[in-house]
PDB file of C-alpha atoms in Angstrom:
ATOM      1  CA  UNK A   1      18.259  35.081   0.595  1.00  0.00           C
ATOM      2  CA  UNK A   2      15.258  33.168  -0.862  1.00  0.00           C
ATOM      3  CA  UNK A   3      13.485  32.799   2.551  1.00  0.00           C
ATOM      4  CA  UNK A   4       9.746  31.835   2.873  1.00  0.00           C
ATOM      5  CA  UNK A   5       7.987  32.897   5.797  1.00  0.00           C
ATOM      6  CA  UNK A   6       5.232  30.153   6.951  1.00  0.00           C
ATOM      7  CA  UNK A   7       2.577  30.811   9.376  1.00  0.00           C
ATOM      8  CA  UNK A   8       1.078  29.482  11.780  1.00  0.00           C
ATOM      9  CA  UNK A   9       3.782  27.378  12.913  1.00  0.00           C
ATOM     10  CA  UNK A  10       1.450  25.393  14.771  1.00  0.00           C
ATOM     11  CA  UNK A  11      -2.795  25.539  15.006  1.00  0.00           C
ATOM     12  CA  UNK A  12      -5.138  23.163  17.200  1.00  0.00           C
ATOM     13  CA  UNK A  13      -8.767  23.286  16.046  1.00  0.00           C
ATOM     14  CA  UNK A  14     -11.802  21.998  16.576  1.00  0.00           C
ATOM     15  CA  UNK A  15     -13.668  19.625  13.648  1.00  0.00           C
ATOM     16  CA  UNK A  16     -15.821  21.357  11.777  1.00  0.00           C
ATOM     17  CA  UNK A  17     -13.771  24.367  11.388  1.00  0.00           C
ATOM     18  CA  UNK A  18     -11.226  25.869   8.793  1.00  0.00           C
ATOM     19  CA  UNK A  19      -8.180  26.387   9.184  1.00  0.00           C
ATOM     20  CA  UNK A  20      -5.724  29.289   6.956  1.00  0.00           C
ATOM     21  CA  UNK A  21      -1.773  28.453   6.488  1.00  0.00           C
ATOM     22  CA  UNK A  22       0.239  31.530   4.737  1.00  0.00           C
ATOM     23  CA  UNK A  23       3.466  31.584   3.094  1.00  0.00           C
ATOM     24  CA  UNK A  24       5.088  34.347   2.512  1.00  0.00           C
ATOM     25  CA  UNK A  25       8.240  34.815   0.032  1.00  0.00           C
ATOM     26  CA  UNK A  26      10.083  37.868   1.842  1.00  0.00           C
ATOM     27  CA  UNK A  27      13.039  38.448  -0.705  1.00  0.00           C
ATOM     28  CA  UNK A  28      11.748  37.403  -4.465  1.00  0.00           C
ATOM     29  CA  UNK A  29       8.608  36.753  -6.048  1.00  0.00           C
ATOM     30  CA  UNK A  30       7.185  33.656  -6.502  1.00  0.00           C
ATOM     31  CA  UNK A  31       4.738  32.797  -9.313  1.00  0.00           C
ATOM     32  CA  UNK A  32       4.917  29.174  -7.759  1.00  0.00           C
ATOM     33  CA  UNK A  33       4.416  27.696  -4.931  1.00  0.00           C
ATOM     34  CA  UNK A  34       4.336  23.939  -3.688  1.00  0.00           C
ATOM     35  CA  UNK A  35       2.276  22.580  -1.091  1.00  0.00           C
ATOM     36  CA  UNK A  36       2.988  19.327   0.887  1.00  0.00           C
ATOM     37  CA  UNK A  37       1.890  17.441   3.706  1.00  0.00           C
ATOM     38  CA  UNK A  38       3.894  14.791   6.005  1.00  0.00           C
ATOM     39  CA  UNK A  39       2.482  12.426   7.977  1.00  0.00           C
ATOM     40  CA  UNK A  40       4.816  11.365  10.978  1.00  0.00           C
ATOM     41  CA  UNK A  41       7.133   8.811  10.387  1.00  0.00           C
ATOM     42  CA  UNK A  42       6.390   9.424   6.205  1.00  0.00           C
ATOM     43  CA  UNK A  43       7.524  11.373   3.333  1.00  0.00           C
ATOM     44  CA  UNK A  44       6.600  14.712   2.355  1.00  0.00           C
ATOM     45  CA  UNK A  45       3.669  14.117  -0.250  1.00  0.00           C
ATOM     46  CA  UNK A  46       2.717  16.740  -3.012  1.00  0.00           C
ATOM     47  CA  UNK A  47      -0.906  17.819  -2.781  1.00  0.00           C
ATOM     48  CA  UNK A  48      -1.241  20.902  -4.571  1.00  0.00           C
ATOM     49  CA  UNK A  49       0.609  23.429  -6.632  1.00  0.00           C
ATOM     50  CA  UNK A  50      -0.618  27.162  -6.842  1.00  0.00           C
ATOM     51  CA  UNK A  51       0.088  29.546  -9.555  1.00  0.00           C
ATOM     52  CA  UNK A  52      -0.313  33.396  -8.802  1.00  0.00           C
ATOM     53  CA  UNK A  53      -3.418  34.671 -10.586  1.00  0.00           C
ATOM     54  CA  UNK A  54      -4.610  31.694 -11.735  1.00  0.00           C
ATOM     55  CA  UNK A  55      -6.379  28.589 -10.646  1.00  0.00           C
ATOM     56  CA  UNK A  56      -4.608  25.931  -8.389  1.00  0.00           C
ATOM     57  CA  UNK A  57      -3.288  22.434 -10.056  1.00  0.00           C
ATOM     58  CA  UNK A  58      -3.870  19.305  -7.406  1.00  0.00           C
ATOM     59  CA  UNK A  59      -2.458  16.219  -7.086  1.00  0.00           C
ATOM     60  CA  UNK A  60      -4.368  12.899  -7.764  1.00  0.00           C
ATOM     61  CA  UNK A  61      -6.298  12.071  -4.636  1.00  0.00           C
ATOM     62  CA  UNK A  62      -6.288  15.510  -3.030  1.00  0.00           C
ATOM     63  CA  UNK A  63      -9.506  16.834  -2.662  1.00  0.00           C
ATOM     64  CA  UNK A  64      -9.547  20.379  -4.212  1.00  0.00           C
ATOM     65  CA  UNK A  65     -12.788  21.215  -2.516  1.00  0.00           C
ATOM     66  CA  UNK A  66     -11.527  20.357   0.946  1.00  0.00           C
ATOM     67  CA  UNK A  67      -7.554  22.018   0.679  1.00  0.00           C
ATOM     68  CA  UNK A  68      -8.388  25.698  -0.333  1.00  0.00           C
ATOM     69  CA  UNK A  69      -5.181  27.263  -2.612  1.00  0.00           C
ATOM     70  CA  UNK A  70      -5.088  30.416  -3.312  1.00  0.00           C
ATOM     71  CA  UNK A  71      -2.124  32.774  -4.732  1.00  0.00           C
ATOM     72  CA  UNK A  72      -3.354  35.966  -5.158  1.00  0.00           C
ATOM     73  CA  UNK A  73       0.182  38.011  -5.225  1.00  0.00           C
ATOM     74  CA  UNK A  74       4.153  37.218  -6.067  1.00  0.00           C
ATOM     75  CA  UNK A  75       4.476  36.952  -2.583  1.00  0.00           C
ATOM     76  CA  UNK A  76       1.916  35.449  -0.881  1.00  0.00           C
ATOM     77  CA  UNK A  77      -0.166  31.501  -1.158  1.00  0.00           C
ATOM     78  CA  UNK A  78      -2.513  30.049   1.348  1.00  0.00           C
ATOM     79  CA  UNK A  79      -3.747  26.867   1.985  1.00  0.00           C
ATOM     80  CA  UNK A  80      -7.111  26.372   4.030  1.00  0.00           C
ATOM     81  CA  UNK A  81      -7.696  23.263   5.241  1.00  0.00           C
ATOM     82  CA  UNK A  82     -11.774  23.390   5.708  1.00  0.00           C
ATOM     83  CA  UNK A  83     -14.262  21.746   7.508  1.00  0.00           C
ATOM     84  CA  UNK A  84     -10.768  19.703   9.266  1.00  0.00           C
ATOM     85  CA  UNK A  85     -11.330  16.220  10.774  1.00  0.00           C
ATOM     86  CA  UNK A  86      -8.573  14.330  12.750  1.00  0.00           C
ATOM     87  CA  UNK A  87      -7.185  12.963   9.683  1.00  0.00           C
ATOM     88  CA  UNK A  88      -6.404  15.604   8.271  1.00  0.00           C
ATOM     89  CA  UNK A  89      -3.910  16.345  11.368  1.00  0.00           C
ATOM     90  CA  UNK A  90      -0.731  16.580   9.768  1.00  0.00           C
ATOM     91  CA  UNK A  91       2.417  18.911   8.977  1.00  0.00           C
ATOM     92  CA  UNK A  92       2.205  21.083   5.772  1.00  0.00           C
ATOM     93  CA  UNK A  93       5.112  22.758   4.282  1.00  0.00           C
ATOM     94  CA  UNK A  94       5.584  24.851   1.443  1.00  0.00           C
ATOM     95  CA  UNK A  95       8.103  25.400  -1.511  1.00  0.00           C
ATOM     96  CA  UNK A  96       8.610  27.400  -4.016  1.00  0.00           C
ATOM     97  CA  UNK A  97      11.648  26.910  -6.652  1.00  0.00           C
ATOM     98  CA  UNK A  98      14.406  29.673  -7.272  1.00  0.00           C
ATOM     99  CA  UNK A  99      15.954  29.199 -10.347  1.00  0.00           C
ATOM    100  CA  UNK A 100      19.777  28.241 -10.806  1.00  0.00           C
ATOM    101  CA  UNK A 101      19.307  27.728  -6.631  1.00  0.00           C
ATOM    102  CA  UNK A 102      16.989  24.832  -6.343  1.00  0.00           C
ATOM    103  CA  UNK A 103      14.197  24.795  -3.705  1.00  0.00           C
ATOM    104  CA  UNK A 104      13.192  26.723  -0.693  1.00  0.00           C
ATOM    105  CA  UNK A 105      10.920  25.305   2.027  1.00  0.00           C
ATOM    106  CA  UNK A 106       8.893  27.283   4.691  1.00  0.00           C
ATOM    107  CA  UNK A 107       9.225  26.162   7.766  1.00  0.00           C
ATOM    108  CA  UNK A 108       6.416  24.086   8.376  1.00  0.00           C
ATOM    109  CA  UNK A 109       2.888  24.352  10.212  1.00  0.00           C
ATOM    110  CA  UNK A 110       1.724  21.495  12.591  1.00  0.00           C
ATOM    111  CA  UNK A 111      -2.213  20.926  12.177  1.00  0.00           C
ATOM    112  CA  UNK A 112      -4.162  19.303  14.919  1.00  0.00           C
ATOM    113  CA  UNK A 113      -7.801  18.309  14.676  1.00  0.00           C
ATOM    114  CA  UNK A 114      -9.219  17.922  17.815  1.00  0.00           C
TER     115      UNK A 114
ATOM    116  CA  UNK B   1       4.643  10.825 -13.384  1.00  0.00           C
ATOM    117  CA  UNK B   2       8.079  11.010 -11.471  1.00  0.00           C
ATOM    118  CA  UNK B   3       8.037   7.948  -9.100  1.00  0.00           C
ATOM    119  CA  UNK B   4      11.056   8.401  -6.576  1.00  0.00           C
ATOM    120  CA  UNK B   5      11.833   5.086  -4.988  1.00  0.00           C
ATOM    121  CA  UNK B   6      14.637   5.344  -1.386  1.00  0.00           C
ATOM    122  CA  UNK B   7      16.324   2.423   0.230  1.00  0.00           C
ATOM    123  CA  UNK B   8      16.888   1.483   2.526  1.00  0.00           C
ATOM    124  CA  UNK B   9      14.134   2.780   5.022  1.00  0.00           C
ATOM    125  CA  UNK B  10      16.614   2.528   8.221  1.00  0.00           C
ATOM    126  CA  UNK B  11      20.251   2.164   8.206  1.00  0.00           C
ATOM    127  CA  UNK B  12      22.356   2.082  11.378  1.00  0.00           C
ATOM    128  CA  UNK B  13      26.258   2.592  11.507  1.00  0.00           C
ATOM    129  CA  UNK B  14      28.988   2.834  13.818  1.00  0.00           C
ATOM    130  CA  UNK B  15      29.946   6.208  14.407  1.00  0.00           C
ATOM    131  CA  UNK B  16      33.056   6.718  11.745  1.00  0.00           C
ATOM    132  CA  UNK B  17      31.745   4.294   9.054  1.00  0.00           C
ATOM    133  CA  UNK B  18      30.396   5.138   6.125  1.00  0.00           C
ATOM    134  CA  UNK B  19      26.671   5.268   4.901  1.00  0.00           C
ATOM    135  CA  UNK B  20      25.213   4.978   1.590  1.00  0.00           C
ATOM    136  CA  UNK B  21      21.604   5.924   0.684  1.00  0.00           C
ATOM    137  CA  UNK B  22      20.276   4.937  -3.085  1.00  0.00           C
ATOM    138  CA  UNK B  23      17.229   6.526  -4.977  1.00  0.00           C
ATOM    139  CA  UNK B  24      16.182   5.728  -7.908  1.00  0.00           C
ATOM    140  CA  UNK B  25      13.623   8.120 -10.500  1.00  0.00           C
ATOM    141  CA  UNK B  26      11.594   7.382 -13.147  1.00  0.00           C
ATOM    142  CA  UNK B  27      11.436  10.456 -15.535  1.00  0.00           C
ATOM    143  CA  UNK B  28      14.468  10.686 -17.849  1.00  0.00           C
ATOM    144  CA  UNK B  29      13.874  14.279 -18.277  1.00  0.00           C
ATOM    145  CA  UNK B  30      14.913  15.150 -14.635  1.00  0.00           C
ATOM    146  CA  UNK B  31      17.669  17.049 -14.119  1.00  0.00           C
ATOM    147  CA  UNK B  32      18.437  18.387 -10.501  1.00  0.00           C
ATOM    148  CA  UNK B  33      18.779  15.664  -7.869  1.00  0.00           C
ATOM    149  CA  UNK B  34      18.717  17.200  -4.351  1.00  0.00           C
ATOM    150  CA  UNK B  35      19.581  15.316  -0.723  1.00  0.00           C
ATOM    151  CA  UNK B  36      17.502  16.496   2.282  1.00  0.00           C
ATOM    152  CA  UNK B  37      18.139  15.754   5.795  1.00  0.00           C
ATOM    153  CA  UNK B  38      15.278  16.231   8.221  1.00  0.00           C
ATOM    154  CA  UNK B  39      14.730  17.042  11.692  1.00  0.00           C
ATOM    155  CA  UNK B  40      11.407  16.291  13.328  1.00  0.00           C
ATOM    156  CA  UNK B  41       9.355  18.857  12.907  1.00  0.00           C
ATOM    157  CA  UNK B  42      11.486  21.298  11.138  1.00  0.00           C
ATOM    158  CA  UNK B  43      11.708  21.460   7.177  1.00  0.00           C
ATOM    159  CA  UNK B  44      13.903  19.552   5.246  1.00  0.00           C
ATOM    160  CA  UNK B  45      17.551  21.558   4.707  1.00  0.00           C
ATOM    161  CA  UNK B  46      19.661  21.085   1.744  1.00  0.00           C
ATOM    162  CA  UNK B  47      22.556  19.456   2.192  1.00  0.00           C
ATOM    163  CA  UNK B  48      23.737  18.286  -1.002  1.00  0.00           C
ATOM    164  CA  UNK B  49      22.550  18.579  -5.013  1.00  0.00           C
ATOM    165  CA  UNK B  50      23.465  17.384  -7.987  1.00  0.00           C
ATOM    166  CA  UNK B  51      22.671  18.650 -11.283  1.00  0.00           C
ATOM    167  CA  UNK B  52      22.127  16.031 -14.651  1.00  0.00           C
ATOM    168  CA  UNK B  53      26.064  17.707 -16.181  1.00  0.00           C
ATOM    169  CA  UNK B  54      27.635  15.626 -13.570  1.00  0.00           C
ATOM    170  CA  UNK B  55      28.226  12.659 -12.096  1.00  0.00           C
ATOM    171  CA  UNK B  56      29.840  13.177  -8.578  1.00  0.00           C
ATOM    172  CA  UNK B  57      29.628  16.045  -5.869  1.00  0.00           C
ATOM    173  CA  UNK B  58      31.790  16.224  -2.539  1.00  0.00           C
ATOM    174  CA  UNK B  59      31.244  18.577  -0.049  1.00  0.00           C
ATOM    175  CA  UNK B  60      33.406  17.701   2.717  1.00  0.00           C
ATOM    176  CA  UNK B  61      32.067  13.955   4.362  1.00  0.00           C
ATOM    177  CA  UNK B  62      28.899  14.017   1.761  1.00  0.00           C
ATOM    178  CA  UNK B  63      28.740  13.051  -1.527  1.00  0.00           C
ATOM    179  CA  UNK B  64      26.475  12.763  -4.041  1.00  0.00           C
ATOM    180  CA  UNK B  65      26.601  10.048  -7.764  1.00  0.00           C
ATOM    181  CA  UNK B  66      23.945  10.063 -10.598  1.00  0.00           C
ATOM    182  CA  UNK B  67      24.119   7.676 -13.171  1.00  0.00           C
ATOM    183  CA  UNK B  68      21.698   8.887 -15.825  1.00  0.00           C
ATOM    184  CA  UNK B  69      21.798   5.647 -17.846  1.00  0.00           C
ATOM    185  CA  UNK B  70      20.308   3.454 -15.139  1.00  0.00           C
ATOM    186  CA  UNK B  71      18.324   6.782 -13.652  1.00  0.00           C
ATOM    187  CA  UNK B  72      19.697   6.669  -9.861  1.00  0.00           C
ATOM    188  CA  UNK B  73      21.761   8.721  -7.418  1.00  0.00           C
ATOM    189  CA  UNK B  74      23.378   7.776  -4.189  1.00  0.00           C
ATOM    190  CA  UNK B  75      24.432  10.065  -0.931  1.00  0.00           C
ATOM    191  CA  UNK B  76      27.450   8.749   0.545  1.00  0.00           C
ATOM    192  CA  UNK B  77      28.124  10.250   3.969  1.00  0.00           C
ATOM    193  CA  UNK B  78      31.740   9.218   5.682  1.00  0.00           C
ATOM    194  CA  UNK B  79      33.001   9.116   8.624  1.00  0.00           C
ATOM    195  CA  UNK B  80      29.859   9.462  10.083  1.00  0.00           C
ATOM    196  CA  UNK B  81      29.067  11.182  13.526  1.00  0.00           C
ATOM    197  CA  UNK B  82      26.162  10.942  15.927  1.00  0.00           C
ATOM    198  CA  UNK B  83      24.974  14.185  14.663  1.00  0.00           C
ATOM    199  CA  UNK B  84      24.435  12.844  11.326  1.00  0.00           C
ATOM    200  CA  UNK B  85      21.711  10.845  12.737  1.00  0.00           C
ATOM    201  CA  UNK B  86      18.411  11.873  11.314  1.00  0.00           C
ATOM    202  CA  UNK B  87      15.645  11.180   8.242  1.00  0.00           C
ATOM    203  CA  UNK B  88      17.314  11.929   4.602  1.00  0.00           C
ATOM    204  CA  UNK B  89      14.740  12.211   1.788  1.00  0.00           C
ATOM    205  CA  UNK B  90      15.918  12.362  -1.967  1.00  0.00           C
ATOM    206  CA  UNK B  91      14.029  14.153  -4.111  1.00  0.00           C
ATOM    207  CA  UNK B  92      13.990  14.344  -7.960  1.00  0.00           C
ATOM    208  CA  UNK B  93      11.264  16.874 -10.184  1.00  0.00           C
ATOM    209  CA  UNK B  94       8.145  15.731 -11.984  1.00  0.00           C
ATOM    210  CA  UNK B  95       9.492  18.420 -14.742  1.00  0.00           C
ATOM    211  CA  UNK B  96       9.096  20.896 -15.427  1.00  0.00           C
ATOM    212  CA  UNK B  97       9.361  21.882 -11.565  1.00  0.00           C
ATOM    213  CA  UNK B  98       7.468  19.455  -8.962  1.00  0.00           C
ATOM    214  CA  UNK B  99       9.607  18.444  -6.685  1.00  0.00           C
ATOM    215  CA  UNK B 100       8.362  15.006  -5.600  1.00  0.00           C
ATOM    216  CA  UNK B 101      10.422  13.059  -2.279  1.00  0.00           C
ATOM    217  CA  UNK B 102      11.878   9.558  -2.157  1.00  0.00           C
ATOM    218  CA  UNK B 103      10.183   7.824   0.830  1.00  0.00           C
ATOM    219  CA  UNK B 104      13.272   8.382   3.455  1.00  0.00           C
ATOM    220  CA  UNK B 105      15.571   6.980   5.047  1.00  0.00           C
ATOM    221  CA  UNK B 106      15.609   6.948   8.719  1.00  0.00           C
ATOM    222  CA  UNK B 107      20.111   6.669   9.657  1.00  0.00           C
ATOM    223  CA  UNK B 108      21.446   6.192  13.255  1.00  0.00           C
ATOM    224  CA  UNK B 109      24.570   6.746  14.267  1.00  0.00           C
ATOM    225  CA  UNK B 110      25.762   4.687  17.294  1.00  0.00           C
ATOM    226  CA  UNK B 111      28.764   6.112  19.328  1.00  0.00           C
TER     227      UNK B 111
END
């Protein structure tokens, strides 16, 4: 149980454009989700948390303009990375907390910015 | 904010010693203190937690101690095995429910 479903599991695109990430809780609801991204060879760094049906809280540093969040149902939060430059190549995971369990993690997507 | 500081950053053993991984977490008000070991490129997966009740957790070869007074928890992994070999992250919450990562530990096991 507790399983979140993360799509793509890997994207190449060009600069310039946006890219969408999904995650998908497919056995409970979840009114929160976490989103993280991990450089290579780092830790997994909080950027943003999203609440369903209500406005996105970000991290210090993360650009709220640049990583889109939205969480528009129990089950479902995106992330769209827009306007993407190489640096913003990186792997983003997300989590949501189940109570009494701890957390789950999707299972990752692999940006590139070419 | 929670600040979770890991050490060491690599640690290499002989395959059948023992391995010991320390974090330590600034907000007093945390109270669940998982271990994550990670693949490249695939999520972190569980493999131990501790919750603020307790002070000690064995599964098997891993175990986990929190000492609340001085705010840090260890994983202890024995006997260790070439499979063990891999990136461990501790991770404490920014309460009520971020979940923020030590900066990892990178552990290989040498036959």
């Amino acid at each position: 149980g507790a399983v979140v479903s993360q799509h793509p599991s890997w994207v190449i695109c060009k600069s310039g454009t946006s890219v969408k990430i999904e995650c998908r809780s497919l056995d409970f609801q979840a009114t929160t989700m976490f989103w993280y991204r991990q450089f290579p060879k780092q830790s997994l760094m909080l950027m943003a948390t999203s609440n369903e049906g209500s406005k996105a809280t970000y991290e210090q540093g993360v650009e709220k303009d640049k990583f889109l969040i939205n969480h528009a149902s129990l089950t479902l939060s995106t992330l769209t990375v827009t306007s993407a430059h190489p640096e913003d190549s990186s792997f983003y995971i997300c989590s949501a907390e189940i109570r009494t369990y701890g957390y789950t993690f999707g299972s990752g997507t692999r940006l590139t910015v070419v | 904010g929670e600040n979770v500081e890991q050490h060491p950053s690599t640690l290499s053993v002989q395959e059948g010693d023992s391995a010991v991984i320390k974090c330590t977490y600034s907000d007093s008000a945390s109270n669940y203190f998982p271990w994550y070991k990670q693949e490249l490129g695939k999520r972190p997966q569980l493999i131990i937690d501790i919750r603020s009740n307790v002070g000690e957790k064995k599964d098997q070869r891993i175990a986990v101690t929190l000492n609340k007074t001085a705010k840090h928890f260890s994983l202890h992994i024995t006997e260790t095995q070439p499979e063990d070999s891999a990136v461990y992250f501790c991770a404490a919450p920014k309460v009520p429910d971020k979940l923020i990562f030590g900066t990892g530990t990178r552990l290989q096991v040498f036959p």
